[in-house]
Coordinates of C-alpha atoms and ligand atoms in Angstrom, one line a residue:
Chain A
X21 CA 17.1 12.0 1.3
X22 CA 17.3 8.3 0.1
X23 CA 18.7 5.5 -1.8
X24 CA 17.6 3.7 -4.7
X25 CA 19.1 0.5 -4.9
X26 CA 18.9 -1.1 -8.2
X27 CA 21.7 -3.5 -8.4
X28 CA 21.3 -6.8 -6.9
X29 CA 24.0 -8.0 -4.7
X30 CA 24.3 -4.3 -3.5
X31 CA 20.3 -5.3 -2.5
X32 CA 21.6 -8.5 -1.3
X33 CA 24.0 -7.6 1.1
X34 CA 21.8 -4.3 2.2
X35 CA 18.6 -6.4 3.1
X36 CA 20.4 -8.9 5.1
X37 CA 21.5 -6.4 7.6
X38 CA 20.6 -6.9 11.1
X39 CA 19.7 -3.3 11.4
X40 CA 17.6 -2.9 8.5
X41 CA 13.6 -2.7 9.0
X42 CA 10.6 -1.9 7.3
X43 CA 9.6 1.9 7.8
X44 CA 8.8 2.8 11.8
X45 CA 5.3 4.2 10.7
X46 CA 3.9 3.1 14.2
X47 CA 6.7 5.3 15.7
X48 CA 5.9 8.3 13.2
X49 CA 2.1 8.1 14.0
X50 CA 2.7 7.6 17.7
X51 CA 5.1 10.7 17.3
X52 CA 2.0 12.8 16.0
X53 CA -0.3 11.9 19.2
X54 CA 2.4 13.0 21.2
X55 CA 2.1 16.2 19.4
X56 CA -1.2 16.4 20.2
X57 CA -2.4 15.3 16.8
X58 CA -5.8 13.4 17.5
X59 CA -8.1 11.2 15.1
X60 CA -5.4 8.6 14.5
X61 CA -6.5 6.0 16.9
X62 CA -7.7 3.4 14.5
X63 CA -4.7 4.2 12.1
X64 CA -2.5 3.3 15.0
X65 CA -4.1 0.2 15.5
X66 CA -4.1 -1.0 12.1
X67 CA -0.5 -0.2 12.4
X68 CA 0.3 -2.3 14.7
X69 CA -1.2 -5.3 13.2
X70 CA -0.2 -5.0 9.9
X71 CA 3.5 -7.3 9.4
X72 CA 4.2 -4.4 6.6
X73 CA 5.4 -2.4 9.2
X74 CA 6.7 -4.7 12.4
X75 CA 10.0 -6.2 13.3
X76 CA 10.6 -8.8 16.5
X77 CA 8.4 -10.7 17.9
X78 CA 5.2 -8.5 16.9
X79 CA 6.4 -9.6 13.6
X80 CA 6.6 -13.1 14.2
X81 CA 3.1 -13.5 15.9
X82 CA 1.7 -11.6 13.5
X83 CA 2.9 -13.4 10.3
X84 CA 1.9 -16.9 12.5
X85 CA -1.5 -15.6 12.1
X86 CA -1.6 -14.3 8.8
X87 CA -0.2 -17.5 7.0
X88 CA -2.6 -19.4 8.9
X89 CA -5.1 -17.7 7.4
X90 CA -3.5 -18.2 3.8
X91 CA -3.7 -21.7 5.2
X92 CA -7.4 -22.1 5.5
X93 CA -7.9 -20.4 2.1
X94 CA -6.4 -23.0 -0.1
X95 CA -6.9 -25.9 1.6
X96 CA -10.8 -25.1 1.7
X97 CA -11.2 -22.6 -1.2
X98 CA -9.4 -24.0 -4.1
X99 CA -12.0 -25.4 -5.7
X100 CA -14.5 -22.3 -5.2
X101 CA -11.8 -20.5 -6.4
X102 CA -11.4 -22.3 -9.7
X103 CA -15.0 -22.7 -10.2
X104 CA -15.4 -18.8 -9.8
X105 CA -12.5 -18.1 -12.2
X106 CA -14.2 -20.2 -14.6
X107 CA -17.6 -18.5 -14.1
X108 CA -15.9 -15.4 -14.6
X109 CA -13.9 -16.0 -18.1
X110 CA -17.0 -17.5 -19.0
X111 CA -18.9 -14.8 -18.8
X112 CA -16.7 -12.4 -21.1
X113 CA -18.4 -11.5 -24.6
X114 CA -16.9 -13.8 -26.7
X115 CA -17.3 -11.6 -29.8
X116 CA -17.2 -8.2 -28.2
X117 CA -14.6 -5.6 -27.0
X118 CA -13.7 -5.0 -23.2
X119 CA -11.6 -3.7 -20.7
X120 CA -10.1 -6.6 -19.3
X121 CA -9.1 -4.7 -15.9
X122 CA -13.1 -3.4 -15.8
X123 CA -14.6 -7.3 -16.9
X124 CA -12.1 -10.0 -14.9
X125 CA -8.9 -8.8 -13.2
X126 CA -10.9 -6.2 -10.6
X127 CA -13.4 -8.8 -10.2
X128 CA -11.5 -10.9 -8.6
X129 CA -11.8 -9.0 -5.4
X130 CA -15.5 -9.3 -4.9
X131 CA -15.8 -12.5 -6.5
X132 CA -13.0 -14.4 -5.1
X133 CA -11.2 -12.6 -2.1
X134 CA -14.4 -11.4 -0.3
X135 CA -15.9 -14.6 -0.2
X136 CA -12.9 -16.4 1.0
X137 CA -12.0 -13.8 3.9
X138 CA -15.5 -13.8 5.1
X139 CA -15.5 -10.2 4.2
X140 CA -19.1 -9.3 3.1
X141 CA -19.9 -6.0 4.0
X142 CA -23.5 -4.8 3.1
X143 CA -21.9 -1.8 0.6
X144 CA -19.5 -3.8 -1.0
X145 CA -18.1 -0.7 -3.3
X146 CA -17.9 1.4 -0.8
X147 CA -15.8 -0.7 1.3
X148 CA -13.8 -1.8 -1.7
X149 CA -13.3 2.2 -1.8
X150 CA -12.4 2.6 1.7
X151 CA -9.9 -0.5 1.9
X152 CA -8.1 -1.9 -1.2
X153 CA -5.9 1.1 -1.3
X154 CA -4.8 1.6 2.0
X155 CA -1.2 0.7 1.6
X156 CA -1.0 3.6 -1.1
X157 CA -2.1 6.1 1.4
X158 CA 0.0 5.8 3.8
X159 CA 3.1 7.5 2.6
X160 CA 5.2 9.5 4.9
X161 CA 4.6 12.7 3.4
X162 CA 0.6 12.5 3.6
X163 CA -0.7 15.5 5.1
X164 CA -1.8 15.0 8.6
X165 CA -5.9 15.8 7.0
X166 CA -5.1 12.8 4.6
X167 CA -3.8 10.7 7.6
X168 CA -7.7 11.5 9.5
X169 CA -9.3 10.5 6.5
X170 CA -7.6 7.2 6.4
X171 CA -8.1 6.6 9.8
X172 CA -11.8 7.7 9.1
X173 CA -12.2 5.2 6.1
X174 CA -10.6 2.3 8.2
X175 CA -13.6 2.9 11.0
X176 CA -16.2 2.8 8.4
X177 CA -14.6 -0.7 7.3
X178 CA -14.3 -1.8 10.3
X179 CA -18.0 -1.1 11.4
X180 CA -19.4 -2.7 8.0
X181 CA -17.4 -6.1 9.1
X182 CA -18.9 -5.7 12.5
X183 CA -22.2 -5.2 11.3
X184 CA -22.1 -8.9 9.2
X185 CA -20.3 -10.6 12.2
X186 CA -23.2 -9.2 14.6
X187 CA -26.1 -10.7 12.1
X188 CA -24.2 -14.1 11.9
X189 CA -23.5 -14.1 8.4
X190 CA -19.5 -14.6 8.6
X191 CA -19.4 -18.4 7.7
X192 CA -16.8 -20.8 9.8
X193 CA -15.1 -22.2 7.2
X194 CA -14.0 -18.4 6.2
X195 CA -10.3 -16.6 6.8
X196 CA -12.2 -14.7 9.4
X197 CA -14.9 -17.3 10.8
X198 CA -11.8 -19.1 11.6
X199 CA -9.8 -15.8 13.2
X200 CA -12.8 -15.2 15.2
X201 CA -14.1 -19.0 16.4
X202 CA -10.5 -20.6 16.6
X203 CA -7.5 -18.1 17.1
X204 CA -7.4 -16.8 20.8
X205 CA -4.5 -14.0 19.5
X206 CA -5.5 -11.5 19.2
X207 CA -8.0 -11.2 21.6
X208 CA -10.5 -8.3 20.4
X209 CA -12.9 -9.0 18.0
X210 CA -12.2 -5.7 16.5
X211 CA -8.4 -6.7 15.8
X212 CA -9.2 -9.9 14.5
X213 CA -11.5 -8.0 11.9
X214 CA -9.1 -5.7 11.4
X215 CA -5.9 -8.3 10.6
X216 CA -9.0 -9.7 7.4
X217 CA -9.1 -6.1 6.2
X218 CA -5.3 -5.5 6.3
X219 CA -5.2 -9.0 4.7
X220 CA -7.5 -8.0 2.1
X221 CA -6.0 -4.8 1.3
X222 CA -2.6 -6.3 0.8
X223 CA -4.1 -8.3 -2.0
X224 CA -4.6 -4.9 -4.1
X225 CA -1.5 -6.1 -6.6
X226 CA -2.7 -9.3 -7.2
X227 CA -5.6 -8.0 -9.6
X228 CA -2.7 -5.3 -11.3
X229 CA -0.5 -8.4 -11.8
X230 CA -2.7 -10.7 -13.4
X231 CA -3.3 -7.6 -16.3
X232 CA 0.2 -6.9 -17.0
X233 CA 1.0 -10.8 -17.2
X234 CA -1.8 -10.7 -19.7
X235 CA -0.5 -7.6 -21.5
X236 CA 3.2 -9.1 -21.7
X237 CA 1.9 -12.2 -23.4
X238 CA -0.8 -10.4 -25.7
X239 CA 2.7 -8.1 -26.6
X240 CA 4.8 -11.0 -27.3
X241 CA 4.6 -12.9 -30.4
X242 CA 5.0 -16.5 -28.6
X243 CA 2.6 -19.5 -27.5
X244 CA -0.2 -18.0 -25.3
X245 CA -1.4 -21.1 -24.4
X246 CA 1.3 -22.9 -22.5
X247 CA 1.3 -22.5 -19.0
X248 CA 2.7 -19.6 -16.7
X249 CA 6.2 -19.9 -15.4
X250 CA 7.3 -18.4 -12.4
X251 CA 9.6 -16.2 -14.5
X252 CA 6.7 -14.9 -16.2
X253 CA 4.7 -14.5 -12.4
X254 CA 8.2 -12.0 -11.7
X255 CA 8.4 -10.1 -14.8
X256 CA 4.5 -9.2 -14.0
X257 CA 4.3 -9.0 -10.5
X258 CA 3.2 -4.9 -10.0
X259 CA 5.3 -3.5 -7.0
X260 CA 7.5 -1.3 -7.1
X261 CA 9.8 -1.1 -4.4
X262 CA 10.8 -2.5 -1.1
X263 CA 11.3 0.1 1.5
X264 CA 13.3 0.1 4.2
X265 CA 15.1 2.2 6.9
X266 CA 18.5 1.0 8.2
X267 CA 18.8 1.9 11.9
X268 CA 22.0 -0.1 13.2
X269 CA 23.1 -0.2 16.2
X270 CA 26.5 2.4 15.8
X271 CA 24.9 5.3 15.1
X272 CA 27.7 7.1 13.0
X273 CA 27.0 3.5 10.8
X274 CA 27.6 4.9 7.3
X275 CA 24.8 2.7 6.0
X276 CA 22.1 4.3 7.9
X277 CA 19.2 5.8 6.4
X278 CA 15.8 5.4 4.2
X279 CA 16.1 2.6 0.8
X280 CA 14.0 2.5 -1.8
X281 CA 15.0 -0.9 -3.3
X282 CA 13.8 -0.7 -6.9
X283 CA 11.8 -4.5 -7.4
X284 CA 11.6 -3.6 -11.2
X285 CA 15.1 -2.8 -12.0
X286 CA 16.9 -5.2 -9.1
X287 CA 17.3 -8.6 -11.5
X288 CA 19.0 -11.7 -11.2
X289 CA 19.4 -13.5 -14.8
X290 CA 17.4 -11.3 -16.3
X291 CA 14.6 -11.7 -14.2
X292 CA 13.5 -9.6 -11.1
X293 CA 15.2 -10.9 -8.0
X294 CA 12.4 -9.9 -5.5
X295 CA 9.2 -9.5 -7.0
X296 CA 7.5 -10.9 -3.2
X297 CA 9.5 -9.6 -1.3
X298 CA 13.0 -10.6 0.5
X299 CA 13.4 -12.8 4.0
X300 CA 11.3 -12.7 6.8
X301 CA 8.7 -10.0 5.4
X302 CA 8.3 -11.9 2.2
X303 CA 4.7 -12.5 0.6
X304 CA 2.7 -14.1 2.5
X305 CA -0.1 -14.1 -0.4
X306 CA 2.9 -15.8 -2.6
X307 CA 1.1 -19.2 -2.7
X308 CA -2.0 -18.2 -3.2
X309 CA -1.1 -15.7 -5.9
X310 CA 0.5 -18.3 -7.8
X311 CA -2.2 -20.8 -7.3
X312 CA -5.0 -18.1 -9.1
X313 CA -2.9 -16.3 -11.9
X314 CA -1.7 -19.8 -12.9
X315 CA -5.1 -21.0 -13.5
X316 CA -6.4 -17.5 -14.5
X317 CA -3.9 -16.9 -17.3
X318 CA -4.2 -20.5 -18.7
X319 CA -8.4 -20.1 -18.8
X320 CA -8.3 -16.8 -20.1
X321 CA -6.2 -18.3 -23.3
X322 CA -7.8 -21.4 -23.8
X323 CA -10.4 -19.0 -24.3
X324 CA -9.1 -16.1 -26.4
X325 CA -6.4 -17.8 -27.5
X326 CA -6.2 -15.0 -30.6
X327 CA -6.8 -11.9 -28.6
X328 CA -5.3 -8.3 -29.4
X329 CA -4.5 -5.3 -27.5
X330 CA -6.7 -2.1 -28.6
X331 CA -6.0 0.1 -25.8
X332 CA -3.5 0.3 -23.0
X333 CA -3.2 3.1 -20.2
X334 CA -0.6 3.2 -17.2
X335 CA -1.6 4.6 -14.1
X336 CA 1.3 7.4 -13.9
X337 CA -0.5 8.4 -10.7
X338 CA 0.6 4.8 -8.7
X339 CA 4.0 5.2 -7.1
X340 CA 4.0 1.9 -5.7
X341 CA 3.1 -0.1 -8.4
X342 CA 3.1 -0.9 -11.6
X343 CA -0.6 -0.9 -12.8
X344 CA -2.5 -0.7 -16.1
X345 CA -5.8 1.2 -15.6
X346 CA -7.4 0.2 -18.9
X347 CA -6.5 -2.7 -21.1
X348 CA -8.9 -3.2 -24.3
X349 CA -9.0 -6.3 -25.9
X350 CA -10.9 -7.3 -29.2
X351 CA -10.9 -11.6 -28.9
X352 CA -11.2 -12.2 -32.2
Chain B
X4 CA -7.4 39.8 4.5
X5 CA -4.4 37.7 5.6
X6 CA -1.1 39.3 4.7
X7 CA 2.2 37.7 4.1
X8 CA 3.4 39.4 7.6
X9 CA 0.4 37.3 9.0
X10 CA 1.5 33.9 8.1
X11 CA 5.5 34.9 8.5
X12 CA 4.1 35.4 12.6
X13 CA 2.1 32.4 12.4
X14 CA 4.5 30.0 11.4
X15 CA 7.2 31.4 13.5
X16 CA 5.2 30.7 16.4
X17 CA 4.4 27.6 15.1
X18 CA 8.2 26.3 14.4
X19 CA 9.4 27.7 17.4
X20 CA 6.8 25.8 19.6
X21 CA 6.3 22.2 17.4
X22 CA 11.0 22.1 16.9
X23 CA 11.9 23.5 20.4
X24 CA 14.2 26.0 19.2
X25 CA 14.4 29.4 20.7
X26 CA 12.5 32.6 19.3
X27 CA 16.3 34.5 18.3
X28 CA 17.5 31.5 16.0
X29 CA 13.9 31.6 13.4
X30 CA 13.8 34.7 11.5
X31 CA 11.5 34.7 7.9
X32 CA 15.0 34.2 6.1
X33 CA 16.4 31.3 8.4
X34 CA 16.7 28.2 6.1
X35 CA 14.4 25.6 7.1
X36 CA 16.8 23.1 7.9
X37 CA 19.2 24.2 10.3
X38 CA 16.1 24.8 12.4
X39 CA 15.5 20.8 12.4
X40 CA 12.9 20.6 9.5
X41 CA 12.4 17.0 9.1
X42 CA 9.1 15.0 7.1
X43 CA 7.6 14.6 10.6
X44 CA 7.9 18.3 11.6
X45 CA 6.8 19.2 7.8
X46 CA 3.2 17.1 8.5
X47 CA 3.0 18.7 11.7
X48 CA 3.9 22.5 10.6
X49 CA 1.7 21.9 7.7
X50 CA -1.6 20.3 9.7
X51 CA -1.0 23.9 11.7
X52 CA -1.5 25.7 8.1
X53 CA -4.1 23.9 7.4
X54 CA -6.3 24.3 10.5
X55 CA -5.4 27.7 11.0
X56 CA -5.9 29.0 7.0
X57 CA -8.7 26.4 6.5
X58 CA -6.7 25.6 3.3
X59 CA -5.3 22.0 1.9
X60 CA -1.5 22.2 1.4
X61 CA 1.2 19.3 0.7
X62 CA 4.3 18.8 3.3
X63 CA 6.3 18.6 0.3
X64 CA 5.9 22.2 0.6
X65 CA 8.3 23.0 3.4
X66 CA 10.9 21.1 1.3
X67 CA 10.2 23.2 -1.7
X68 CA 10.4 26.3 0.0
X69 CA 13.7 27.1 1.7
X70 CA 12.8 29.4 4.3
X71 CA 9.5 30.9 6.3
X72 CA 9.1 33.5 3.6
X73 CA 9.1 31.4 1.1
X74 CA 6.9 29.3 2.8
X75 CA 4.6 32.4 3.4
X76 CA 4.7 33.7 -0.1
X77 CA 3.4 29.9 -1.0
X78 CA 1.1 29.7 1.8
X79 CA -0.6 33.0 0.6
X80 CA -0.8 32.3 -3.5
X81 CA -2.5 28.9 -2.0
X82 CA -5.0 30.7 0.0
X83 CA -5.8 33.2 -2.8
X84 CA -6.1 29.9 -5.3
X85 CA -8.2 27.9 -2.9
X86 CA -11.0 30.7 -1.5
Ligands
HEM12 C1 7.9 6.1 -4.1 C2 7.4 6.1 -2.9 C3 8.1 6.5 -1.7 C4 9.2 7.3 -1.5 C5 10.0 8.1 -2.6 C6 9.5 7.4 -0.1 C7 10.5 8.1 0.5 C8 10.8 8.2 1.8 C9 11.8 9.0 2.4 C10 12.7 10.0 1.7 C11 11.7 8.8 3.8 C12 12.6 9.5 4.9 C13 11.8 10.6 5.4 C14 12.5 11.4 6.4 O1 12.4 11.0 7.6 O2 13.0 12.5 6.2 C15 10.7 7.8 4.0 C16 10.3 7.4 5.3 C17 9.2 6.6 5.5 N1 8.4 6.0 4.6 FE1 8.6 6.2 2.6 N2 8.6 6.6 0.5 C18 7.7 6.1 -0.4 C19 6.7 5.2 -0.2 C20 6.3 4.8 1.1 C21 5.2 3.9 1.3 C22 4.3 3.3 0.3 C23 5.1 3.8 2.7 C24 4.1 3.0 3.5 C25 3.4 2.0 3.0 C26 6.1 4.6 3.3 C27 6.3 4.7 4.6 C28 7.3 5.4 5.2 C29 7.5 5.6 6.6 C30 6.6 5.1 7.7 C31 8.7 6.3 6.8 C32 9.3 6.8 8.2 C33 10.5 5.9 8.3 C34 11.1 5.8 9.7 O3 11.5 6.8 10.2 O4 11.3 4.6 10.2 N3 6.8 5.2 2.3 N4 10.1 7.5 2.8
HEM13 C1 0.8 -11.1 -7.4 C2 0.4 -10.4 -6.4 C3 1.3 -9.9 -5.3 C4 2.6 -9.3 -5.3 C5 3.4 -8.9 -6.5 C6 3.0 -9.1 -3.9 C7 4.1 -8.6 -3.5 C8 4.5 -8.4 -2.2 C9 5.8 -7.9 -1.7 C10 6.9 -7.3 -2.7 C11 5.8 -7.9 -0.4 C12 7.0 -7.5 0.5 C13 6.8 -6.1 1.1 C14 8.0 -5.7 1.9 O1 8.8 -6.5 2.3 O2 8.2 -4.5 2.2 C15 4.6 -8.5 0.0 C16 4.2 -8.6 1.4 C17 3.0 -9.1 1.8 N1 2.0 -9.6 1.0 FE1 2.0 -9.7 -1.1 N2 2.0 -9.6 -3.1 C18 0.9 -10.1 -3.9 C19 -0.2 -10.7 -3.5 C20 -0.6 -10.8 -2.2 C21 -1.9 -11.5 -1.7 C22 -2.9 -12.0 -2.7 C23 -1.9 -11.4 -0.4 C24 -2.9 -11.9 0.6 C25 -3.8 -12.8 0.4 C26 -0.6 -10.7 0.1 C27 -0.3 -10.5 1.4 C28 0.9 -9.9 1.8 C29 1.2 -9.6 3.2 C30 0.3 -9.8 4.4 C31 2.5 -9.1 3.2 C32 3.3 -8.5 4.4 C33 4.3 -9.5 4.8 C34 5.3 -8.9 5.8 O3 5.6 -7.7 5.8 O4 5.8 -9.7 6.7 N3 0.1 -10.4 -1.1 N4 3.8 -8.8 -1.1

């Protein structure tokens, strides 16, 4: 029903195919309502905002956006953002055992994503609950009462941003206090908000990928404290596969059909070839990614520089990524 | 008590309205596919189940199962499991 692709200039020459394009999920969904399937609206919306799953020009206005945002965060947020990293490996018991995923990497969405997005909703777990894994949900073969409760948990998001913006608490200088005071596309306050939350849930691997960086190095028997490469940044980096559907234009076209291109296993010198992402739908996080597990990593081990492994679980449940549920450390 | 018979009529209804094929070409033993079972029509057929049976069941399902009586047969072990 589809291919894996695991070898890389097979991925190569795939993904450079004019006719290959992220999954139509806007088409599917639209496909439903026509069906007569209601309670999909905001779904639908999302949908269409989100560059995960647009081609053409939607695409390209979209991603103007988006890395404009990504533009305002680290010009006007690094130094919150190393200050706050600091705080936070400061605050781990030196002497103690923890979960590191619990105590730093999870924290980095309340601490230091919220705060930059201008996301600050009054229940801030709830939210985290509703949003952070919405790309995991929406998988084709979600039942159509999965579907509604996604679409039900993206209004409640939605309505707590609304709520903060309402109050005047979003601050200017924010990824969406600047959306909303200096972007005229898209015109709808409730789209802007929603591009912030899509933003914001597309940030969900950045937490998984700082732990398994940390796991690799605590497993390997070499210098913790040297800085991290962008080979190490790859070999952590959680997703797991870049999907696409190949629609050319000949219809009989032998290479048409649904591709599950296998990020962990497609390498290039012994070192995954696309751990952001391929051509014009590649990370647009990239940057900023770099920017905090660089800095994260290298204050974690100046640190714990002699920190061990006590416990390690894998999340067998996550199809899309690679994540460690539980990592506990003794630092001494 | 729903019966096997039961959901074998439901679901023929159903597929024959939600795939646009006529009533002679779905019968219980008519494999899934040649009637134009696809993932879409698999979330659809199964949002019917769901709604009509008050019951949760997976799309996978209709892939599993090759035909409407083994769909049925499933569809009923579910309902026994889940009330
Ligand atoms: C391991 C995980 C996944 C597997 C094995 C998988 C497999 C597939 C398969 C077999 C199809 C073709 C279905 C058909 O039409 O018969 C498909 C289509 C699709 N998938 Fe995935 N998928 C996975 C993850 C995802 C995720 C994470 C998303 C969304 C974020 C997604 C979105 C879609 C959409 C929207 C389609 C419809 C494609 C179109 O017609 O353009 N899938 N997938
Ligand atoms: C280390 C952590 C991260 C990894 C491994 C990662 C990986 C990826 C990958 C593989 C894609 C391509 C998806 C595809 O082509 O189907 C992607 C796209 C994207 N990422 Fe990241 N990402 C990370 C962090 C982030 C962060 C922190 C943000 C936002 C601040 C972000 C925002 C996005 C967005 C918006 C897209 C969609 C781009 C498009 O489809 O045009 N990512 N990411």
């Amino acid at each position: 029903m589809f291919k894996r692709v695991v070898d890389f200039e097979e991925a190569n020459a795939l993904l450079r195919r004019d006719g290959m394009q992220v999954p139509g999920l806007l088409a599917y969904l639209e496909q439903l309502q026509r069906h007569n399937v209601s309670g999909l609206d905001e779904l639908v919306r999302f949908t269409r905002l989100a560059p995960f799953f647009q081609e053409g020009e939607q695409l390209r206005q979209l991603r103007d956006v988006y890395k404009d945002l990504l533009d305002v965060i680290l010009n006007d947020w690094s130094e919150y953002i190393k200050d706050t990293i600091e705080k936070l490996v400061d605050n781990l018991d030196e002497c103690a055992e923890f979960d590191l995923v619990e105590e730093l990497s999870l924290k980095v969405f309340d601490s230091l994503l919220k705060p930059t997005l201008g996301l600050m909703p009054a229940d801030s777990a709830s939210f985290n609950a509703d949003t952070i894994r919405l790309q995991e949900l929406v998988q084709p073969y979600r039942s159509l009462r999965e579907l509604k409760a996604i679409n039900q948990k993206i209004k409640r998001a939605i309505e707590a941003v609304e709520d903060t913006v309402a109050a005047g608490i979003v601050r200017e200088r924010t990824a969406l206090g600047h959306l909303l005071r200096n972007r005229a596309w898209p015109e709808r306050q409730v789209d802007k908000i929603s591009i912030v939350i899509i933003l914001y849930a597309a940030t969900a691997p950045l937490a998984q990928t700082f732990t398994n960086i940390v796991a690799k190095r605590l497993q390997e028997s070499r210098d913790r404290t040297v800085a991290l490469s962008d080979e190490e940044i790859a070999k952590g980096a959680a997703q797991s596969y870049l999907h696409r559907v190949c629609k050319d234009s000949a219809k009989d076209s032998a290479y048409n059909g649904t591709y599950l291109f296998d990020i962990q296993a497609i390498e290039r010198g012994g070192c995954p070839a696309f751990p952001f992402g391929h051509g014009r739908h590649f990370c647009v996080g990239f940057g900023l990614s770099r920017f905090i597990l660089k800095y994260m990593v290298q204050q974690f081990f100046t640190k714990f520089p002699t920190a061990k492994i006590l416990d390690i679980k894998h999340n067998e449940n996550n199809k899309i990524a690679y994540e460690i549920s539980r990592l506990v450390i003794r630092t001494t | 008590m729903t019966t096997v018979q039961d959901i074998q009529a439901f679901l023929t209804n159903s597929a024959v309205g939600v795939l646009e094929v006529s009533r002679e070409d779905v019968t219980p033993t008519t494999p899934l596919v040649d009637i134009g079972m696809t993932s879409f029509y698999a979330v659809l057929l199964c949002g019917m189940i769901e709604d009509e049976y008050e019951i949760e069941v997976e799309p996978l399902l209709m892939f599993e199962c090759r035909t409407i009586a083994e769909v049925s047969e499933e569809v009923l072990e579910v309902i026994k499991r889940q009330k």
